[in-house]
XYZ file of C-alpha atoms in Angstrom:
784
model
C -0.004 0.047 -0.078
C 1.331 3.521 -0.978
C 1.667 6.042 2.049
C 3.338 8.955 2.875
C 6.755 9.099 4.523
C 6.091 8.993 8.315
C 7.913 10.351 11.238
C 8.546 6.797 12.100
C 10.350 6.057 8.978
C 12.630 8.996 9.454
C 13.180 7.774 12.861
C 14.232 4.215 11.422
C 16.464 5.916 8.660
C 18.302 8.041 11.651
C 18.900 4.884 13.671
C 20.178 3.007 10.671
C 22.422 5.637 9.942
C 23.609 5.508 13.676
C 24.244 1.885 13.603
C 26.495 2.357 10.486
C 28.262 5.145 12.211
C 29.000 3.222 15.387
C 29.687 0.033 13.676
C 32.226 0.881 11.078
C 34.933 1.957 13.174
C 35.361 -1.427 14.927
C 34.970 -3.107 11.578
C 38.073 -1.272 10.240
C 39.877 -1.152 13.527
C 39.894 2.586 14.031
C 38.195 5.264 15.895
C 36.409 8.228 14.108
C 33.968 10.622 15.282
C 30.305 10.434 14.513
C 30.490 13.778 12.435
C 33.172 12.005 10.195
C 31.127 8.826 9.858
C 27.958 10.957 8.642
C 30.151 12.633 6.116
C 31.583 9.149 4.668
C 27.812 7.948 4.630
C 26.577 10.857 2.760
C 29.517 10.722 0.129
C 28.975 7.274 -0.173
C 25.297 7.561 -0.947
C 26.208 10.344 -3.393
C 28.623 8.347 -5.310
C 26.202 5.435 -5.368
C 23.501 7.848 -6.856
C 25.926 9.332 -9.536
C 27.263 5.968 -10.567
C 23.735 4.699 -11.131
C 23.014 7.782 -13.310
C 26.289 6.976 -15.382
C 25.413 3.279 -15.750
C 21.742 4.192 -16.705
C 22.960 6.568 -19.466
C 25.570 4.088 -20.756
C 22.980 1.439 -20.987
C 20.649 3.564 -22.830
C 23.706 4.537 -25.355
C 24.618 1.155 -25.749
C 21.258 -0.288 -26.477
C 21.456 -2.549 -23.325
C 17.591 -2.744 -22.657
C 17.380 -4.905 -19.539
C 20.093 -3.063 -17.666
C 18.428 0.278 -18.612
C 15.035 -0.745 -17.607
C 16.326 -1.932 -14.157
C 17.247 1.724 -13.338
C 14.029 3.450 -15.176
C 11.270 4.499 -12.723
C 8.789 4.499 -15.707
C 9.611 0.782 -16.617
C 9.750 -0.263 -12.867
C 6.428 1.347 -12.301
C 4.781 -0.305 -15.389
C 5.748 -3.565 -13.676
C 4.453 -2.985 -10.490
C 1.193 -1.592 -11.970
C 0.647 -4.988 -13.891
C 0.812 -6.749 -10.595
C 4.315 -8.111 -10.647
C 7.020 -6.940 -8.050
C 9.024 -4.086 -9.313
C 12.366 -5.702 -9.147
C 15.476 -5.728 -11.330
C 14.758 -9.016 -12.840
C 11.701 -7.681 -15.002
C 9.492 -9.639 -17.020
C 10.917 -9.458 -20.907
C 8.005 -7.959 -22.582
C 7.881 -4.825 -20.183
C 11.504 -3.485 -20.823
C 11.108 -4.058 -24.597
C 7.752 -2.074 -24.491
C 9.171 0.758 -22.242
C 12.244 0.984 -24.424
C 10.183 1.244 -27.480
C 7.792 3.912 -26.315
C 10.559 5.949 -24.606
C 12.559 6.098 -28.187
C 9.246 6.819 -29.933
C 8.834 9.772 -27.560
C 12.281 11.089 -28.335
C 11.815 10.865 -31.879
C 8.795 12.705 -31.670
C 10.701 15.491 -29.574
C 13.265 15.622 -32.404
C 11.148 15.226 -35.517
C 12.387 17.750 -38.257
C 9.652 20.004 -39.086
C 10.751 21.982 -42.125
C 9.330 25.633 -42.544
C 8.234 26.232 -45.926
C 10.014 28.903 -48.007
C 13.021 29.215 -45.618
C 16.236 28.320 -47.142
C 18.225 26.315 -44.686
C 15.271 25.356 -42.470
C 14.802 22.013 -44.311
C 16.958 18.971 -44.157
C 18.238 19.329 -40.395
C 17.591 15.905 -40.096
C 17.769 13.989 -36.855
C 19.164 16.260 -34.270
C 18.489 18.620 -31.078
C 17.351 21.790 -32.861
C 17.745 24.564 -30.248
C 19.590 23.757 -27.193
C 21.837 26.852 -26.630
C 21.167 29.581 -24.160
C 21.171 32.182 -26.760
C 18.034 30.489 -28.230
C 16.155 29.848 -24.964
C 13.395 32.451 -25.563
C 12.793 31.100 -29.195
C 9.301 30.015 -30.143
C 10.650 26.618 -31.157
C 12.675 25.834 -27.745
C 11.938 22.438 -26.032
C 13.124 21.497 -22.667
C 14.450 18.096 -23.518
C 14.552 15.082 -21.175
C 18.201 14.399 -20.314
C 18.141 10.715 -21.734
C 17.408 12.206 -25.081
C 21.097 13.436 -25.460
C 22.273 9.793 -25.373
C 19.496 8.151 -26.932
C 19.499 5.908 -30.218
C 16.903 8.108 -31.406
C 19.486 10.892 -32.311
C 22.732 8.809 -32.063
C 22.746 5.632 -34.370
C 24.053 2.598 -32.653
C 26.862 1.829 -34.956
C 30.639 1.241 -34.067
C 31.468 1.390 -30.437
C 33.841 4.238 -31.185
C 30.977 6.353 -32.122
C 28.766 6.220 -29.164
C 28.409 8.992 -26.799
C 31.094 8.838 -23.865
C 29.509 9.434 -20.614
C 31.435 10.808 -17.593
C 30.354 12.162 -14.007
C 30.542 15.876 -13.903
C 28.901 16.447 -10.334
C 25.949 16.326 -8.348
C 23.784 18.372 -5.883
C 23.089 17.358 -2.439
C 20.116 15.057 -1.583
C 16.840 17.369 -1.066
C 13.489 16.424 -0.214
C 10.962 16.379 -3.046
C 7.471 15.499 -4.497
C 6.970 12.597 -6.720
C 3.594 12.353 -8.735
C 2.829 8.650 -8.749
C -0.541 9.095 -10.199
C -1.396 12.371 -12.288
C -3.901 14.436 -10.518
C -3.231 13.015 -7.000
C -1.001 14.693 -4.278
C 2.714 13.996 -4.556
C 4.408 11.694 -2.239
C 7.656 12.553 -0.486
C 10.833 11.143 -1.635
C 14.532 12.271 -1.668
C 16.124 13.570 -4.885
C 19.536 13.851 -6.012
C 20.449 15.834 -9.218
C 23.227 14.330 -11.204
C 25.145 16.122 -13.972
C 26.828 14.041 -16.674
C 29.118 14.983 -19.418
C 28.125 13.659 -22.613
C 30.771 13.690 -25.400
C 30.159 12.781 -29.013
C 33.267 11.448 -30.213
C 32.677 11.180 -34.043
C 31.414 14.715 -35.867
C 29.931 12.706 -38.573
C 27.334 11.064 -36.593
C 26.989 13.600 -33.738
C 23.670 15.103 -33.393
C 23.073 18.446 -34.977
C 21.789 21.645 -33.339
C 21.589 25.333 -34.170
C 24.880 27.079 -33.328
C 24.904 29.917 -30.738
C 23.212 32.922 -31.751
C 22.208 31.672 -35.272
C 18.764 33.175 -36.287
C 16.096 30.744 -35.435
C 13.182 33.103 -36.983
C 11.987 33.417 -40.569
C 15.082 34.836 -42.157
C 16.836 35.104 -45.633
C 20.015 34.028 -43.842
C 20.943 30.523 -44.016
C 20.591 28.922 -40.773
C 23.952 27.118 -39.764
C 23.431 23.729 -37.855
C 26.523 22.059 -36.336
C 27.315 18.713 -34.596
C 27.314 19.040 -31.034
C 30.730 17.930 -29.435
C 29.990 18.029 -25.681
C 27.092 18.932 -23.315
C 25.924 18.453 -19.928
C 22.669 16.440 -18.902
C 20.904 16.547 -15.675
C 19.235 13.326 -14.221
C 17.098 13.081 -11.160
C 17.682 9.840 -8.956
C 14.912 9.397 -6.693
C 15.126 7.263 -3.160
C 12.740 6.136 -0.609
C 10.707 4.224 -3.255
C 10.248 1.034 -0.993
C 7.916 2.990 1.043
C 5.381 2.833 -1.930
C 5.492 -0.639 -2.705
C 8.695 -0.747 -5.142
C 11.213 -3.704 -4.588
C 13.998 -1.169 -5.253
C 14.690 2.072 -3.051
C 16.397 3.803 -6.081
C 15.620 4.654 -9.563
C 16.092 7.256 -12.396
C 13.061 9.406 -13.476
C 12.040 8.976 -17.061
C 10.878 12.084 -18.205
C 9.715 11.232 -21.597
C 7.239 8.575 -20.848
C 3.819 10.046 -20.481
C 2.832 7.346 -17.924
C 5.907 7.418 -15.979
C 5.956 9.111 -12.398
C 7.313 12.753 -12.531
C 8.736 15.189 -10.086
C 6.306 17.754 -8.992
C 8.995 20.429 -9.318
C 11.645 19.208 -11.741
C 13.517 22.349 -11.749
C 16.465 22.798 -14.267
C 16.293 21.718 -17.962
C 17.224 18.334 -19.033
C 20.168 19.592 -21.370
C 21.890 22.523 -19.491
C 21.457 25.526 -21.797
C 24.819 27.132 -21.115
C 26.858 23.736 -21.635
C 26.755 22.797 -25.311
C 29.880 22.978 -27.378
C 30.129 22.328 -31.096
C 32.706 20.558 -33.309
C 34.465 22.469 -36.314
C 36.972 21.292 -38.877
C 39.936 22.301 -36.947
C 39.050 19.955 -34.017
C 38.920 16.852 -36.957
C 40.990 18.161 -39.619
C 42.322 14.769 -40.803
C 39.052 13.083 -40.440
C 37.548 16.044 -42.325
C 39.889 15.380 -45.398
C 39.387 11.618 -45.279
C 35.557 11.927 -45.520
C 35.684 14.314 -48.211
C 37.901 12.016 -50.159
C 35.579 9.112 -49.325
C 32.268 11.330 -50.262
C 33.920 11.922 -53.679
C 34.314 8.096 -54.280
C 30.583 7.457 -53.326
C 28.438 5.996 -56.415
C 25.247 7.474 -55.053
C 24.446 11.054 -55.563
C 22.296 11.305 -52.612
C 24.930 9.538 -50.329
C 27.578 12.074 -51.706
C 24.856 15.062 -50.934
C 24.401 13.833 -47.304
C 28.213 13.514 -46.652
C 28.905 16.910 -48.177
C 26.271 18.573 -46.058
C 27.530 16.946 -42.623
C 31.081 18.202 -43.712
C 29.360 21.598 -44.360
C 28.211 21.668 -40.936
C 31.815 21.553 -39.850
C 33.236 24.216 -42.069
C 30.829 25.799 -44.637
C 33.544 27.929 -46.374
C 36.096 25.203 -47.311
C 36.960 25.653 -50.941
C 37.630 21.994 -51.958
C 34.400 20.873 -50.200
C 32.341 23.398 -51.996
C 33.952 22.679 -55.220
C 32.849 19.192 -55.143
C 29.548 19.876 -53.868
C 28.872 22.727 -56.606
C 29.966 20.346 -59.392
C 27.585 17.615 -58.077
C 24.706 20.104 -57.716
C 25.365 21.716 -61.359
C 25.475 18.143 -62.766
C 22.098 17.548 -60.871
C 20.503 20.558 -62.216
C 21.568 19.720 -65.644
C 20.098 16.079 -65.363
C 16.805 17.634 -64.114
C 16.888 19.673 -67.471
C 17.056 16.234 -69.365
C 14.012 14.911 -67.609
C 12.150 18.126 -67.912
C 12.868 18.847 -71.336
C 12.575 15.108 -72.664
C 15.899 15.567 -74.650
C 18.077 12.620 -75.583
C 21.294 12.395 -77.223
C 23.873 9.590 -77.961
C 26.584 10.444 -75.707
C 26.606 12.341 -72.213
C 28.725 15.063 -73.294
C 26.436 16.110 -76.239
C 23.445 15.750 -73.818
C 25.296 18.035 -71.436
C 25.555 20.717 -73.914
C 22.233 20.589 -75.260
C 20.516 20.763 -71.826
C 22.661 23.916 -71.117
C 20.880 25.376 -74.185
C 17.557 24.270 -72.868
C 18.142 26.182 -69.760
C 19.381 29.211 -71.801
C 15.922 29.241 -73.464
C 14.161 28.587 -69.965
C 15.823 31.313 -68.371
C 14.517 34.107 -70.410
C 11.073 32.858 -71.169
C 9.082 30.913 -68.536
C 11.456 30.945 -65.718
C 9.013 29.137 -63.466
C 11.273 26.226 -63.498
C 13.863 28.456 -61.284
C 11.060 30.126 -59.197
C 9.235 27.185 -57.850
C 7.852 28.797 -54.639
C 10.569 27.606 -52.349
C 13.156 24.947 -51.478
C 11.672 21.549 -51.042
C 9.195 21.677 -54.025
C 11.550 20.998 -56.967
C 14.780 18.953 -57.109
C 15.871 21.461 -60.134
C 15.289 24.486 -58.108
C 16.837 22.995 -55.074
C 20.145 22.111 -57.054
C 19.989 25.550 -58.807
C 20.035 27.672 -55.782
C 22.455 25.677 -53.694
C 24.988 25.527 -56.561
C 25.432 29.030 -56.703
C 26.874 29.895 -53.042
C 28.736 26.554 -53.262
C 30.604 27.430 -56.457
C 30.936 31.135 -55.170
C 32.867 29.879 -52.314
C 34.898 27.581 -54.416
C 35.842 30.270 -56.928
C 36.862 32.765 -54.224
C 39.157 30.198 -52.782
C 41.677 28.012 -54.386
C 39.520 25.184 -55.777
C 37.759 27.455 -58.862
C 38.797 25.651 -61.984
C 38.100 27.461 -65.260
C 35.295 25.050 -65.793
C 33.704 25.467 -62.373
C 34.127 29.302 -63.060
C 32.096 28.879 -66.483
C 29.459 26.781 -64.849
C 28.940 29.581 -62.022
C 28.610 32.144 -64.880
C 25.955 30.021 -66.309
C 23.938 30.016 -63.189
C 24.399 33.702 -62.968
C 22.743 34.068 -66.263
C 20.109 31.646 -65.634
C 19.348 33.340 -62.510
C 18.964 36.834 -64.272
C 22.355 38.184 -62.957
C 23.923 39.024 -66.383
C 26.318 41.430 -65.062
C 27.986 38.855 -62.967
C 27.881 36.283 -65.557
C 29.701 38.462 -67.981
C 32.450 39.282 -65.536
C 33.286 35.701 -65.095
C 32.962 34.650 -68.701
C 34.849 37.899 -70.126
C 37.603 37.323 -67.558
C 37.787 33.706 -68.767
C 38.135 34.725 -72.336
C 40.931 37.176 -71.732
C 42.918 34.339 -70.205
C 42.448 32.007 -73.382
C 45.250 32.273 -75.881
C 44.231 33.132 -79.528
C 45.497 29.795 -80.828
C 42.793 27.917 -79.031
C 39.932 28.952 -81.254
C 37.345 26.187 -79.953
C 37.622 27.320 -76.348
C 37.215 30.954 -77.506
C 34.366 30.104 -79.478
C 32.719 28.472 -76.650
C 33.326 31.536 -74.205
C 32.244 33.871 -76.978
C 29.029 31.927 -76.920
C 28.683 32.314 -73.120
C 29.004 36.197 -73.513
C 26.466 36.279 -76.308
C 23.971 34.374 -74.147
C 24.711 36.637 -71.321
C 23.780 39.621 -73.206
C 20.872 37.959 -74.699
C 19.303 37.153 -71.227
C 19.657 40.814 -70.200
C 18.208 42.132 -73.413
C 15.222 39.739 -73.522
C 14.315 39.992 -69.986
C 14.751 43.735 -69.719
C 13.291 44.487 -72.986
C 15.843 46.795 -74.043
C 15.686 45.977 -77.747
C 17.461 49.236 -78.694
C 20.569 48.489 -76.526
C 23.996 48.392 -78.272
C 24.464 44.865 -76.586
C 22.026 43.381 -79.332
C 24.469 44.289 -82.115
C 27.374 43.299 -79.833
C 25.713 39.870 -79.069
C 24.992 39.502 -82.859
C 28.767 39.791 -83.584
C 29.794 37.536 -80.914
C 27.378 34.884 -81.910
C 28.655 35.296 -85.328
C 32.277 35.087 -84.567
C 31.696 31.937 -82.232
C 29.849 30.421 -85.420
C 32.974 31.060 -87.441
C 35.521 29.709 -84.718
C 33.244 26.479 -84.014
C 34.133 23.149 -85.626
C 31.537 20.673 -84.224
C 27.977 20.839 -85.621
C 26.986 20.922 -81.741
C 28.798 24.149 -80.951
C 27.808 25.704 -84.172
C 24.076 24.732 -83.432
C 24.150 26.818 -79.945
C 25.826 29.602 -81.933
C 23.164 29.466 -84.799
C 20.324 29.458 -82.086
C 21.807 32.456 -80.357
C 21.650 34.310 -83.616
C 18.145 33.084 -83.999
C 17.022 34.571 -80.660
C 18.768 37.721 -81.523
C 16.715 38.282 -84.625
C 13.677 37.721 -82.737
C 14.493 40.457 -80.397
C 15.416 42.887 -83.191
C 13.347 45.982 -83.700
C 12.416 46.364 -86.743
C 12.402 42.571 -87.389
C 14.192 41.378 -90.477
C 12.027 38.427 -91.512
C 14.896 37.359 -94.201
C 17.395 36.904 -91.626
C 15.130 35.342 -89.178
C 14.253 32.687 -91.611
C 17.815 32.193 -92.695
C 18.738 31.719 -88.815
C 15.899 29.159 -88.421
C 17.178 27.101 -91.672
C 20.695 27.311 -90.310
C 19.733 25.836 -86.888
C 17.691 23.243 -88.927
C 20.467 22.049 -90.905
C 23.008 21.761 -87.919
C 20.401 20.071 -85.745
C 20.080 17.518 -88.493
C 23.803 16.865 -88.413
C 23.928 15.812 -84.848
C 22.657 12.188 -85.187
C 20.953 10.458 -82.405
C 19.249 13.606 -80.882
C 15.610 13.687 -79.911
C 13.308 15.984 -78.329
C 15.293 19.103 -78.926
C 13.861 20.751 -81.928
C 10.508 21.741 -80.299
C 12.271 23.781 -77.622
C 14.388 25.503 -80.404
C 11.197 26.734 -82.434
C 8.555 26.247 -79.741
C 9.904 28.664 -77.118
C 8.130 31.568 -76.273
C 10.305 34.099 -78.204
C 10.299 32.117 -81.472
C 6.979 30.321 -81.441
C 4.696 32.994 -82.625
C 7.220 34.257 -85.521
C 7.286 30.871 -87.417
C 4.383 28.949 -89.113
C 6.214 25.902 -87.841
C 6.494 27.237 -84.433
C 2.543 27.604 -84.273
C 2.206 23.924 -84.597
C 4.786 23.000 -82.148
C 3.964 21.471 -78.777
C 6.644 21.299 -76.060
C 5.738 18.520 -73.732
C 4.710 19.744 -70.270
C 7.084 18.959 -67.434
C 6.067 17.679 -64.137
C 6.174 20.371 -61.641
C 5.077 21.722 -58.411
C 1.117 22.180 -58.203
C 1.724 25.848 -56.662
C 3.204 27.350 -59.857
C 1.388 28.501 -62.804
C -0.563 26.095 -65.201
C 2.234 25.298 -67.974
C -0.429 25.124 -70.580
C -0.034 28.740 -71.107
C 3.183 27.815 -72.729
C 2.021 25.147 -74.917
C -0.577 26.798 -76.739
C -0.224 29.821 -79.098
C -0.930 33.089 -77.127
C -1.914 36.355 -78.445
C 1.486 38.189 -78.656
C -0.043 41.373 -79.550
C -0.300 42.650 -75.974
C -0.378 46.246 -76.970
C -3.764 47.645 -78.212
C -4.083 51.080 -79.685
C -7.396 52.743 -80.781
C -6.587 56.204 -82.802
C -10.020 56.105 -84.542
C -8.543 57.583 -87.744
C -9.638 54.484 -89.707
C -13.266 54.699 -88.485
C -16.076 56.398 -90.413
C -16.986 59.643 -89.043
C -20.225 60.331 -87.365
C -20.557 56.516 -86.467
C -19.730 54.568 -83.396
C -16.187 53.470 -83.690
C -15.570 49.758 -85.090
C -15.250 47.210 -82.122
C -17.032 49.264 -79.481
C -20.208 48.922 -77.570
C -22.075 52.018 -76.205
C -24.329 52.123 -73.048
C -26.150 52.027 -70.859
C -28.914 54.165 -72.827
C -32.253 53.590 -74.593
C -31.114 56.027 -77.213
C -29.383 54.966 -80.319
C -25.637 54.480 -79.839
C -24.522 57.055 -82.331
C -26.452 59.758 -80.766
C -24.283 59.247 -77.545
C -20.888 58.416 -78.919
C -19.498 58.924 -82.689
C -16.271 59.641 -84.445
C -15.554 63.209 -85.400
C -12.950 64.894 -87.506
C -11.031 67.467 -85.747
C -7.419 68.962 -87.061
C -6.495 70.031 -83.452
C -6.732 66.867 -81.985
C -3.428 65.876 -80.275
C -2.491 62.587 -82.015
C -4.672 61.865 -85.062
C -7.058 64.020 -87.146
C -9.997 61.943 -85.661
C -11.364 61.417 -82.187
C -14.508 60.000 -80.371
C -16.924 62.389 -78.970
C -19.593 61.837 -76.367
C -22.420 63.994 -77.577
C -25.432 63.514 -75.307
C -24.738 64.387 -71.504
C -26.625 62.701 -68.854
C -29.322 64.414 -66.614
C -29.225 63.778 -63.060
C -26.648 62.891 -60.387
C -25.040 59.354 -60.805
C -25.783 59.106 -64.349
C -23.147 57.998 -66.893
C -22.327 56.909 -70.495
C -19.867 54.443 -71.201
C -18.018 53.072 -74.349
C -16.686 49.508 -74.156
C -14.067 48.134 -76.385
C -15.053 44.732 -77.515
C -11.741 43.155 -79.085
C -9.786 42.245 -76.075
C -10.242 41.119 -72.347
C -7.566 42.433 -69.961
C -6.487 40.828 -66.380
C -4.218 43.815 -65.164
C -4.087 46.768 -67.772
C -2.364 49.566 -68.138
C -4.589 52.152 -69.862
C -3.631 55.757 -71.245
C -6.099 58.167 -72.903
C -6.067 61.721 -74.113
C -9.206 63.832 -73.295
C -10.823 67.168 -73.247
C -13.900 68.849 -71.806
C -16.343 70.115 -74.519
C -19.439 71.255 -72.286
C -19.437 74.544 -70.453
C -20.480 72.984 -67.300
C -18.037 71.982 -64.784
C -19.975 69.211 -62.837
C -19.309 66.091 -64.783
C -16.255 63.879 -65.143
C -14.495 61.843 -68.138
C -12.210 59.120 -67.721
C -11.693 55.002 -68.031
C -13.687 51.991 -67.468
C -11.966 48.798 -66.607
C -12.628 45.216 -65.290
C -15.953 45.558 -66.983
C -18.110 42.380 -67.519
C -20.758 44.473 -69.222
C -22.364 47.766 -69.352
C -23.822 47.465 -65.817
C -20.844 45.978 -64.052
C -17.610 47.679 -64.005
C -15.104 50.030 -62.334
C -14.258 53.521 -63.493
C -11.673 56.109 -62.798
C -13.024 59.707 -63.791
C -11.517 63.222 -63.631
C -13.095 66.752 -63.706
C -10.960 68.385 -66.260
C -11.654 71.806 -64.552
C -10.621 70.932 -61.134
C -8.380 67.779 -61.377
C -10.576 65.985 -58.882
C -10.530 62.094 -59.561
C -13.245 59.623 -58.397
C -13.032 56.018 -58.203
C -16.332 54.213 -58.842
C -17.713 50.657 -58.783
C -20.962 50.071 -60.638
C -22.582 46.823 -60.159
C -25.974 45.772 -61.490
C -26.255 49.442 -62.556
C -25.883 50.789 -59.000
C -22.969 53.286 -58.589
C -20.900 53.339 -55.295
C -18.249 56.003 -54.945
C -14.935 54.042 -53.397
C -12.702 57.002 -53.113
C -11.501 60.367 -54.344
C -8.183 61.982 -54.949
C -6.553 65.136 -56.498
C -4.546 65.276 -59.481
C -2.408 67.982 -61.011
C -3.347 69.565 -64.345
C -1.210 70.928 -66.950
C -2.095 74.037 -68.869
C -4.023 73.390 -71.893
C -7.417 72.063 -73.028
C -6.297 68.369 -73.699
C -5.106 66.283 -70.656
C -3.767 62.700 -70.366
C -5.189 60.310 -67.792
C -3.329 56.779 -67.134
C -4.634 54.096 -64.943
C -2.540 50.936 -64.010
C -3.623 47.956 -62.278
C -0.648 47.001 -60.237
C 0.281 43.801 -58.721
C 3.417 44.324 -56.689
C 5.701 41.627 -55.793
C 3.795 39.135 -57.836
C 1.110 38.707 -55.121
C -2.600 38.635 -55.835
C -3.567 42.053 -54.404
C -3.979 44.312 -57.426
C -4.506 47.711 -56.733
C -4.604 51.011 -58.794
C -2.027 53.638 -59.720
C -3.453 56.905 -61.318
C -1.500 59.450 -63.429
C -2.921 62.749 -64.538
C -1.040 64.858 -66.985
C 2.126 62.627 -66.166
C 1.723 63.208 -62.353
C 0.854 60.535 -60.049
C -2.562 61.180 -58.129
C -2.923 60.180 -54.485
C -5.860 58.099 -53.895
C -6.865 56.177 -50.618
C -6.382 52.626 -50.499
C -9.565 50.711 -51.761
C -10.605 47.104 -52.306
C -8.522 45.058 -54.433
C -9.745 44.960 -58.167
C -10.342 41.394 -59.097
C -11.484 39.765 -62.294
C -10.849 39.867 -66.035
C -12.711 42.418 -68.191
C -13.198 44.883 -70.853
C -11.812 48.364 -70.928
C -13.352 51.588 -72.200
C -14.349 55.212 -71.896
C -16.897 56.967 -69.451
C -18.564 60.321 -68.973
C -20.670 61.190 -66.026
C -23.641 63.583 -65.484
C -23.541 66.606 -67.837
C -19.867 66.169 -68.952
C -19.556 66.375 -72.682
C -16.047 65.251 -73.598
C -13.722 64.145 -76.521
C -11.168 61.345 -76.386
C -8.122 60.535 -78.689
C -5.710 57.552 -78.654
C -7.038 54.945 -76.307
C -3.874 52.759 -75.485
C -3.752 49.511 -73.328
C -1.011 47.006 -72.366
C -1.492 43.794 -70.424
C 0.999 43.816 -67.577
C 1.785 40.130 -67.977
C 5.016 40.489 -65.633
C 2.594 41.635 -62.613
C 0.649 38.300 -62.648
C 1.212 36.252 -59.336
C 4.036 33.554 -59.511
C 1.829 31.093 -58.054
C -1.719 29.882 -57.863
C -3.152 30.610 -55.388
C -0.658 33.413 -54.703
C 1.415 33.192 -51.520
C -0.183 36.275 -50.157
């Protein structure tokens, strides 16, 4: 029967101690004072407790289940609760189940929980996470049980030399405490000894990982640095006085991981002392580091090599030779992902390697979503790509950056839209190549030409001198090249340059296509390449063959935009301009619908000739004003639907009354559902309206700045900053941005057009619109 410790029990313990103090001197043939005997007893008892904690830890580290269970309070309690006597010789099933449940609890505590979108937060693997004092107030801090530090859940049971070493670091004097034998009941009185053990992990290649001191633990663009722990202190509680509560043994170690195990009412300090951990670095294991690096480079499996490299990086992330090996592997992995995504095949790996680099050249300046798949962990291609860049940067800064690794880094910079850095590397390499090595010079000239093409294409700088420079570099590379493969890469660069030329020379474009086709056919055994050469976004719409070419859609993350947009012919005329100079005077402009009105359309909107118009000799006039507040006239363009337009129109007031407004319609579903931005030409006051089922709501007002003169220019942009999905309006009047209070997000595809309100009679000239494709969200649904 369980009971609280009584005064009689304390008296019995005191008498027992007195008996020991009196008998020991005679046994050893010498006289000592009672005070000396008391000290010896206490010291002996403390030593027994510390040795028990050490043996418990060693048994757990070594997987000695029966020995461990004989010390463990949780296992002893299970034995007693099942009707057996809680003695060291336990039933076989209870220790095994207790061991299994304890390890399961440990594994759950150290389970790696990646945080999406944070580079470096994924792939910590099995480890301790946050254990240092500098992270104690972090959101992810856990007070780990002490046995976790030596548990097989984080330290694999392999060679004996790799197992944690446990030594006694000290203990605190015995103190009275409370033990919760049954949850919800009052604690019983026991004695508690706190024992500190020093745990040493002798092998940095298998030691548990933890976040190094002062590393950022929050969402941060900085890569978090985990490292293998070398030493730490753990705190175990040894409880005594258990026989008073039905146990066959008087001492045991508290198992702080098992939910059904007895626990101290006031445990006190954490299981792993936060100010104690020390970490391994390369200097403490220099020879081991070199041996492991050589071993990693000889591994057949890419996954095994990558795992070994990442463990070595935790010891020294800036070691040039390690980063060179890692960067080369990651670059090759990225190329192999291109092979799979592009469906390209070649008779030998060297040819395939060059062709896939060409594939990524095309991808980088068109789709780009293979490089921006939301975050790490979603795409093997993106993971390899973004990890290869910093690895090769470290290798190149050190002494391990070979010319080929430097060329690879330059290519990665180009594909990452950093053409300036790519050019710097490739031009420096070219300057170091002797004039006699024509083949290598031709290859580097091609790299430089593609660097310029990337910048020109992405920034839409078709008038830049780099266009002519890239054309000459590609032409010279074609002359210097000998193999059909190198010549094909040069010919494709020339083809892309012709697509970017304004005005476009169709004859030169066709000649580039024919040359590419001829060279492609000379490379035997190549399949799957030609559709990418003429079916990419830059070339597809300009060639009759391209319009019938379908690029196979690659498998990719469901979080990015549907690839169907790249496999079907798109309307490449994203600019729309209505000058009204080809329309019949006196009629409604062609391709427009007027409304809402019961009158005939041409009585409200019609084309008129006017030599004073700012752009052309014809313009559109709204001839019949509305009567009454909230009345409006609109003219909708029927020829195109816009998602995120940038709209510009010239306008002037004709009527003498200054009450009404003139402006732009956008996101229109019909003549009774749309948004409108209107301005009073006399005052510059701007209004934003939402018309829903014919009902008008004023969403906000702002003030613009008018230039002198009767004609003015209104510009309305639907802006989607940072590629999220919260489009907003930017409004400009006569070139000056007007301040408008933040309003609801404009959602939905729709028509654009013109509007007048109330008694305004106005004229409009040159309505222009462009679809802001680059403002679309990068993912569906958008991240924010």
